[in-house]
């Protein structure tokens, strides 16, 4: 099949949730490279929305997944699962969490976090303490409860009424958060670095005061690290940059290297509220997904990819700052490690994304005016130099 035929099939049989997609279809990947069905080579600076942190088709990862597929894939959570117990141990040993629950998507991990927070107070006899505060411009998923927590009206409005009990305050506005933190609030959820809305970094002071507020008011602090977690920001978990620990944090995107898996990780004092029958999942944490997760974690830790992301990220930011000096259309950069937003002063992000694609580079857009870079954490300086050169050329030709 050629691209035209694939597009026709898609238009006829797939729900139009994604509209006109970028006009390319891939068939093979290796490291930061992807090849389309017509043989064109691309450098992937989007990483499937921060999923392919270890790169495409990492040989050790492929070997581990193949081995697991050859043994068996699934059995259900009615039985003990070695790969699941091992992945839970790795996450606990490397984080502030005491226990873990596995789901299949970021939304599910956040749902688990909300359920656990409400359960925690209900089991203490405080069933009226169920409110959840979230931040404007946040993104927490597409299910009804995670939409209720997502601070962007365009996603929420078409599906109202949503799960009740959620309210919003502005990011980095501690006074507003404090005013919203009434005794009926059981949890605050936030992304330490907001991804979907354009790579917005929380202030250190804001997160530290939020932690203190949660302690004072007996509120569970949930960090959604679905996008910013697992090395992306230059530390294994984004919360490590802030000198605060969440009570619950969620992971997903890069955890399975592309095999669907997510995790809701909680401190022991919260996790104990989960009893048999309270929660479950058919696929969540199955042997294949956890074998993939174990392989990803092994590579992340053994190759020191969080540290590498910090160092390479610094280089990347430096290069983008250089572009800013040359091109008036760039107003600045935002982010941490290899979670980077290039802020434009014109609404040309979508157009620029397409021009990058035509030059052989995959990048993301967030909103109208932010280009988003989420490359594999293994990205080299040479790869970055190539992207910068291409961007420089595009900006010179189109926007100067
Ligand atoms: C992508 C994302 C989600 C939702 O993950 P899905 O796997 O699409 O359900 C939730 N939170 C954040 C911060 C995300 O980036």
Coordinates of C-alpha atoms and ligand atoms in Angstrom, one line a residue:
X1 CA 0.0 0.0 0.0
X2 CA 1.2 3.5 -0.7
X3 CA 0.5 6.6 1.5
X4 CA -2.5 7.7 -0.6
X5 CA -4.2 4.3 -0.2
X6 CA -3.6 4.2 3.6
X7 CA -5.1 7.7 3.9
X8 CA -8.2 6.6 2.0
X9 CA -8.6 3.6 4.2
X10 CA -8.2 5.7 7.3
X11 CA -10.7 8.2 6.2
X12 CA -13.2 5.5 5.3
X13 CA -12.9 3.3 8.4
X14 CA -11.3 5.2 11.3
X15 CA -13.2 7.7 13.4
X16 CA -12.2 11.2 12.6
X17 CA -10.7 11.9 16.0
X18 CA -7.4 13.0 14.6
X19 CA -8.5 14.9 11.5
X20 CA -5.9 15.4 8.7
X21 CA -2.8 13.8 10.2
X22 CA 0.7 14.7 9.2
X23 CA 1.1 13.1 5.7
X24 CA 3.5 10.3 6.5
X25 CA 3.4 6.7 7.5
X26 CA 6.4 5.0 9.2
X27 CA 7.5 1.4 8.9
X28 CA 10.8 1.1 10.8
X29 CA 12.8 2.9 13.4
X30 CA 16.2 2.7 15.0
X31 CA 17.5 5.0 17.8
X32 CA 16.3 8.5 16.9
X33 CA 15.7 7.6 13.3
X34 CA 12.4 6.6 11.7
X35 CA 11.9 5.6 8.1
X36 CA 8.6 6.1 6.2
X37 CA 7.1 3.5 3.8
X38 CA 8.6 5.3 0.9
X39 CA 12.1 5.0 2.4
X40 CA 12.5 8.6 3.6
X41 CA 14.6 9.0 6.7
X42 CA 13.4 11.2 9.6
X43 CA 15.0 12.3 12.9
X44 CA 12.4 11.9 15.6
X45 CA 12.5 14.9 18.0
X46 CA 8.9 14.1 19.2
X47 CA 9.4 10.6 20.5
X48 CA 5.8 9.6 20.0
X49 CA 4.8 12.3 22.6
X50 CA 7.7 11.5 25.0
X51 CA 7.1 7.7 24.8
X52 CA 10.3 6.5 23.0
X53 CA 12.8 7.7 25.6
X54 CA 15.2 4.9 24.9
X55 CA 14.9 5.4 21.2
X56 CA 13.3 3.2 18.6
X57 CA 14.0 -0.6 18.5
X58 CA 16.7 -0.5 21.2
X59 CA 18.3 -4.0 20.8
X60 CA 18.2 -4.9 24.5
X61 CA 14.6 -3.8 24.7
X62 CA 13.6 -5.7 21.6
X63 CA 15.3 -8.8 22.9
X64 CA 13.5 -8.7 26.3
X65 CA 10.1 -8.1 24.7
X66 CA 10.6 -10.9 22.1
X67 CA 11.7 -13.3 24.8
X68 CA 8.5 -12.5 26.8
X69 CA 6.2 -12.8 23.8
X70 CA 7.8 -16.2 23.1
X71 CA 7.1 -17.4 26.6
X72 CA 3.6 -16.0 27.2
X73 CA 1.9 -12.6 27.1
X74 CA -1.0 -12.6 29.5
X75 CA -2.5 -14.5 32.4
X76 CA -4.7 -11.9 34.4
X77 CA -4.2 -10.4 37.8
X78 CA -5.8 -13.4 39.5
X79 CA -2.3 -14.9 39.5
X80 CA 1.0 -13.7 40.8
X81 CA 3.1 -12.1 38.1
X82 CA 6.9 -12.1 38.5
X83 CA 7.6 -9.4 36.0
X84 CA 5.0 -7.1 37.7
X85 CA 6.4 -7.7 41.2
X86 CA 9.9 -6.9 39.8
X87 CA 8.9 -3.7 38.1
X88 CA 7.0 -2.5 41.2
X89 CA 10.2 -3.1 43.2
X90 CA 12.4 -1.2 40.8
X91 CA 10.0 1.8 40.8
X92 CA 9.8 1.8 44.7
X93 CA 13.5 1.3 45.2
X94 CA 14.2 4.4 43.0
X95 CA 11.5 6.7 44.2
X96 CA 9.6 8.1 47.2
X97 CA 6.8 5.6 46.7
X98 CA 6.1 2.6 48.9
X99 CA 3.7 0.7 46.6
X100 CA 2.6 0.6 42.9
X101 CA -0.5 -0.2 40.9
X102 CA -0.2 -0.8 37.1
X103 CA -2.7 0.3 34.4
X104 CA -2.5 0.8 30.7
X105 CA -2.6 4.5 30.1
X106 CA -1.8 7.8 31.7
X107 CA -5.5 8.5 32.2
X108 CA -5.9 5.2 34.0
X109 CA -3.0 5.9 36.3
X110 CA -4.6 9.3 37.2
X111 CA -8.0 7.7 37.7
X112 CA -6.3 5.3 40.1
X113 CA -4.7 8.2 42.0
X114 CA -8.1 10.0 42.4
X115 CA -9.8 6.8 43.5
X116 CA -7.0 6.1 46.0
X117 CA -7.2 9.7 47.4
X118 CA -11.0 9.5 47.9
X119 CA -10.7 6.0 49.3
X120 CA -8.1 7.1 51.8
X121 CA -10.4 9.6 53.5
X122 CA -13.5 7.5 53.1
X123 CA -11.8 4.7 55.0
X124 CA -11.0 7.2 57.8
X125 CA -14.7 8.0 58.0
X126 CA -14.3 11.3 56.1
X127 CA -16.5 10.6 53.1
X128 CA -17.2 14.4 52.6
X129 CA -13.5 15.0 51.9
X130 CA -13.5 14.2 48.2
X131 CA -12.7 17.5 46.3
X132 CA -9.8 17.6 44.0
X133 CA -7.9 20.8 43.0
X134 CA -6.2 20.9 39.6
X135 CA -4.4 23.7 37.7
X136 CA -5.6 25.7 34.7
X137 CA -3.9 24.7 31.5
X138 CA -3.2 21.2 32.9
X139 CA -3.7 18.0 31.0
X140 CA -4.5 14.7 32.8
X141 CA -6.3 12.5 30.3
X142 CA -9.4 11.9 28.2
X143 CA -11.6 9.8 30.5
X144 CA -14.5 11.5 32.2
X145 CA -12.7 12.0 35.6
X146 CA -9.4 12.9 34.1
X147 CA -11.1 15.4 31.8
X148 CA -12.8 16.8 34.9
X149 CA -9.3 17.4 36.2
X150 CA -8.0 18.9 32.9
X151 CA -7.8 22.7 33.1
X152 CA -8.6 23.3 29.5
X153 CA -12.2 24.0 28.5
X154 CA -11.9 22.9 24.9
X155 CA -11.4 19.3 26.1
X156 CA -14.0 19.4 28.8
X157 CA -17.1 21.2 27.6
X158 CA -18.3 18.7 24.9
X159 CA -18.6 16.0 27.5
X160 CA -20.3 17.7 30.4
X161 CA -21.5 16.8 32.9
X162 CA -18.2 15.4 34.1
X163 CA -17.2 13.7 37.3
X164 CA -18.1 16.2 40.1
X165 CA -15.7 17.5 42.8
X166 CA -13.0 19.2 40.7
X167 CA -11.9 22.8 40.8
X168 CA -9.1 24.9 39.2
X169 CA -6.6 27.5 40.1
X170 CA -3.8 29.1 38.1
X171 CA -0.4 27.5 38.1
X172 CA 2.1 29.1 40.3
X173 CA -0.6 31.1 42.1
X174 CA -0.2 29.9 45.7
X175 CA -2.6 32.3 47.3
X176 CA -5.4 31.1 45.0
X177 CA -4.5 27.5 45.7
X178 CA -4.6 28.2 49.5
X179 CA -8.0 29.8 49.2
X180 CA -9.3 26.8 47.2
X181 CA -7.9 24.3 49.8
X182 CA -11.1 24.0 51.9
X183 CA -11.5 21.1 54.3
X184 CA -13.5 19.1 51.8
X185 CA -10.5 18.9 49.5
X186 CA -8.8 15.5 49.5
X187 CA -6.2 16.0 46.8
X188 CA -4.3 18.4 44.6
X189 CA -3.0 17.2 41.3
X190 CA -0.4 18.9 39.1
X191 CA 2.2 18.3 36.5
X192 CA 5.6 19.6 37.8
X193 CA 6.2 20.5 34.1
X194 CA 3.0 21.0 32.1
X195 CA 3.4 19.2 28.8
X196 CA 0.3 19.4 26.6
X197 CA -0.2 23.1 27.2
X198 CA 3.3 24.1 26.1
X199 CA 6.0 23.0 28.5
X200 CA 5.3 25.2 31.5
X201 CA 7.6 24.7 34.5
X202 CA 6.2 25.0 38.0
X203 CA 8.1 27.4 40.4
X204 CA 10.1 25.8 43.1
X205 CA 8.6 28.1 45.7
X206 CA 5.1 27.2 44.5
X207 CA 5.6 23.4 44.9
X208 CA 7.3 23.8 48.2
X209 CA 4.5 25.9 49.6
X210 CA 2.0 23.5 48.1
X211 CA 3.7 20.6 49.9
X212 CA 3.4 22.5 53.2
X213 CA -0.2 23.4 52.6
X214 CA -1.0 19.7 51.9
X215 CA 0.6 18.7 55.2
X216 CA -1.3 21.4 57.2
X217 CA -4.7 20.6 55.6
X218 CA -4.3 16.8 55.4
X219 CA -4.5 16.9 51.5
X220 CA -2.9 14.3 49.3
X221 CA -0.4 15.8 46.8
X222 CA -0.5 14.0 43.4
X223 CA 2.1 14.7 40.8
X224 CA 1.2 13.7 37.3
X225 CA 4.6 12.7 35.9
X226 CA 3.0 10.8 32.9
X227 CA 5.0 13.1 30.5
X228 CA 7.7 14.6 32.6
X229 CA 8.7 11.5 34.6
X230 CA 11.3 8.8 34.0
X231 CA 14.4 10.9 33.2
X232 CA 12.8 13.3 30.7
X233 CA 13.6 16.5 32.8
X234 CA 17.2 15.4 33.7
X235 CA 16.3 13.6 36.9
X236 CA 14.6 10.2 37.2
X237 CA 11.5 12.0 38.6
X238 CA 10.7 15.7 38.0
X239 CA 9.8 16.1 41.7
X240 CA 13.5 15.6 42.5
X241 CA 14.2 19.1 41.1
X242 CA 12.0 20.7 43.8
X243 CA 13.1 19.2 47.1
X244 CA 9.5 18.0 47.7
X245 CA 7.9 14.6 47.6
X246 CA 4.4 13.9 46.3
X247 CA 2.2 11.4 48.2
X248 CA 1.2 9.9 44.9
X249 CA 2.8 10.2 41.5
X250 CA 1.7 8.7 38.1
X251 CA 3.8 7.5 35.2
X252 CA 2.9 6.2 31.8
X253 CA 4.2 7.5 28.5
X254 CA 7.8 6.2 28.4
X255 CA 7.4 3.4 31.0
X256 CA 6.8 0.6 28.5
X257 CA 8.9 2.0 25.6
X258 CA 5.7 2.0 23.5
X259 CA 4.0 -1.1 25.0
X260 CA 1.1 0.3 26.9
X261 CA 1.6 0.4 30.7
X262 CA 1.1 3.1 33.4
X263 CA 1.8 3.2 37.1
X264 CA 0.1 4.9 40.1
X265 CA 2.9 5.1 42.7
X266 CA 1.9 5.9 46.3
X267 CA 3.5 6.4 49.7
X268 CA 2.8 3.4 52.0
X269 CA 0.5 5.4 54.3
X270 CA -1.8 6.2 51.4
X271 CA -1.3 2.8 49.5
X272 CA -2.6 0.9 52.6
X273 CA -6.1 2.2 51.8
X274 CA -6.3 -0.1 48.8
X275 CA -8.0 -3.4 49.7
X276 CA -9.1 -6.3 47.6
X277 CA -12.1 -5.4 45.4
X278 CA -11.4 -1.6 45.4
X279 CA -9.7 -1.5 42.0
X280 CA -8.5 -3.7 39.2
X281 CA -7.5 -4.0 35.5
X282 CA -7.6 -6.8 33.0
X283 CA -4.5 -5.9 31.1
X284 CA -2.8 -3.6 33.7
X285 CA 0.7 -4.8 34.5
X286 CA 0.5 -8.0 32.5
X287 CA 3.7 -10.0 31.9
X288 CA 4.4 -8.5 28.5
X289 CA 3.9 -4.9 29.6
X290 CA 6.0 -5.4 32.7
X291 CA 8.8 -7.2 30.8
X292 CA 8.8 -4.1 28.6
X293 CA 8.8 -1.8 31.7
X294 CA 11.6 -3.8 33.3
X295 CA 13.7 -3.5 30.1
X296 CA 13.1 0.3 29.9
X297 CA 14.0 0.8 33.6
X298 CA 17.2 -1.3 33.2
X299 CA 18.3 0.8 30.2
X300 CA 17.4 4.1 31.9
X301 CA 19.3 3.3 35.0
X302 CA 22.3 1.5 33.6
X303 CA 22.9 4.0 30.8
X304 CA 22.3 6.9 33.2
X305 CA 19.8 8.4 30.8
X306 CA 18.4 11.0 33.2
X307 CA 21.9 12.5 33.7
X308 CA 22.4 12.3 29.9
X309 CA 19.1 14.2 29.4
X310 CA 20.3 16.9 31.8
X311 CA 23.6 17.4 29.9
X312 CA 22.3 17.0 26.4
X313 CA 19.3 19.2 27.3
X314 CA 21.6 22.0 28.4
X315 CA 23.4 21.8 25.0
X316 CA 20.0 21.8 23.2
X317 CA 18.8 24.9 25.1
X318 CA 22.1 26.7 24.3
X319 CA 21.6 26.0 20.6
X320 CA 18.0 27.2 20.7
X321 CA 19.1 30.4 22.5
X322 CA 21.5 30.9 19.6
X323 CA 18.6 30.6 17.1
X324 CA 16.6 33.1 19.2
X325 CA 19.4 35.7 18.8
X326 CA 19.1 35.3 15.0
X327 CA 15.4 35.0 14.4
X328 CA 12.8 37.5 15.6
X329 CA 10.0 34.9 15.4
X330 CA 11.4 33.1 18.5
X331 CA 10.5 34.7 21.8
X332 CA 12.1 32.2 24.1
X333 CA 12.5 28.7 25.4
X334 CA 10.9 26.8 28.3
X335 CA 11.4 23.5 30.0
X336 CA 13.9 21.2 31.6
X337 CA 16.3 18.5 30.4
X338 CA 14.9 17.1 27.1
X339 CA 11.4 18.4 27.7
X340 CA 11.7 21.6 25.7
X341 CA 9.3 24.3 24.3
X342 CA 10.4 26.9 21.8
X343 CA 8.0 29.8 22.2
X344 CA 7.1 31.8 19.0
X345 CA 5.7 35.3 18.9
X346 CA 3.4 34.3 15.9
X347 CA 0.8 31.5 15.7
X348 CA 2.9 29.5 13.3
X349 CA 3.7 26.4 15.3
X350 CA 1.6 24.1 13.1
X351 CA 3.1 25.5 9.9
X352 CA 6.6 25.2 11.3
X353 CA 6.0 21.6 12.4
X354 CA 5.0 20.7 8.8
X355 CA 8.0 22.5 7.4
X356 CA 10.2 20.5 9.8
X357 CA 8.6 17.3 8.6
X358 CA 9.2 18.2 5.0
X359 CA 12.9 18.7 5.9
X360 CA 13.0 15.3 7.7
X361 CA 12.5 16.3 11.3
X362 CA 9.6 15.3 13.6
X363 CA 8.8 17.9 16.2
X364 CA 5.6 18.7 18.1
X365 CA 3.4 21.7 18.5
X366 CA 1.6 22.8 21.7
X367 CA -1.1 25.4 21.0
X368 CA -0.5 27.8 18.2
X369 CA 2.8 29.3 19.3
X370 CA 5.0 26.6 20.9
X371 CA 7.1 24.0 19.2
X372 CA 7.7 21.0 21.5
X373 CA 10.8 18.8 21.5
X374 CA 10.7 15.4 23.3
X375 CA 13.5 13.4 21.7
X376 CA 14.8 10.1 22.9
X377 CA 17.0 10.7 25.9
X378 CA 19.8 9.1 23.9
X379 CA 19.8 12.0 21.3
X380 CA 23.3 13.0 20.4
X381 CA 24.8 16.5 20.0
X382 CA 25.2 15.7 16.3
X383 CA 21.5 15.0 16.0
X384 CA 20.7 18.3 17.7
X385 CA 23.2 20.2 15.4
X386 CA 21.4 18.8 12.4
X387 CA 18.0 19.9 13.7
X388 CA 19.2 23.3 14.6
X389 CA 20.7 23.8 11.1
X390 CA 17.5 22.7 9.5
X391 CA 15.4 25.0 11.7
X392 CA 17.8 27.9 11.0
X393 CA 17.3 27.4 7.3
X394 CA 13.5 27.2 7.6
X395 CA 13.3 30.3 9.8
X396 CA 15.6 32.3 7.5
X397 CA 13.6 31.3 4.4
X398 CA 10.1 31.7 5.8
X399 CA 10.1 34.1 8.7
X400 CA 13.0 36.6 8.6
Ligands
LIG1 C1 -0.4 12.1 27.9 C2 -0.8 12.5 29.3 C3 -1.8 12.0 30.0 C4 -2.8 10.9 29.4 O1 -2.1 9.8 29.1 P1 -2.9 8.7 28.1 O2 -2.0 7.6 28.1 O3 -3.1 9.4 26.8 O4 -4.2 8.4 28.8 C5 -2.0 12.4 31.3 N1 -1.2 13.3 31.9 C6 -0.2 13.9 31.2 C7 0.7 14.9 31.9 C8 0.1 13.5 29.9 O5 1.0 14.1 29.2

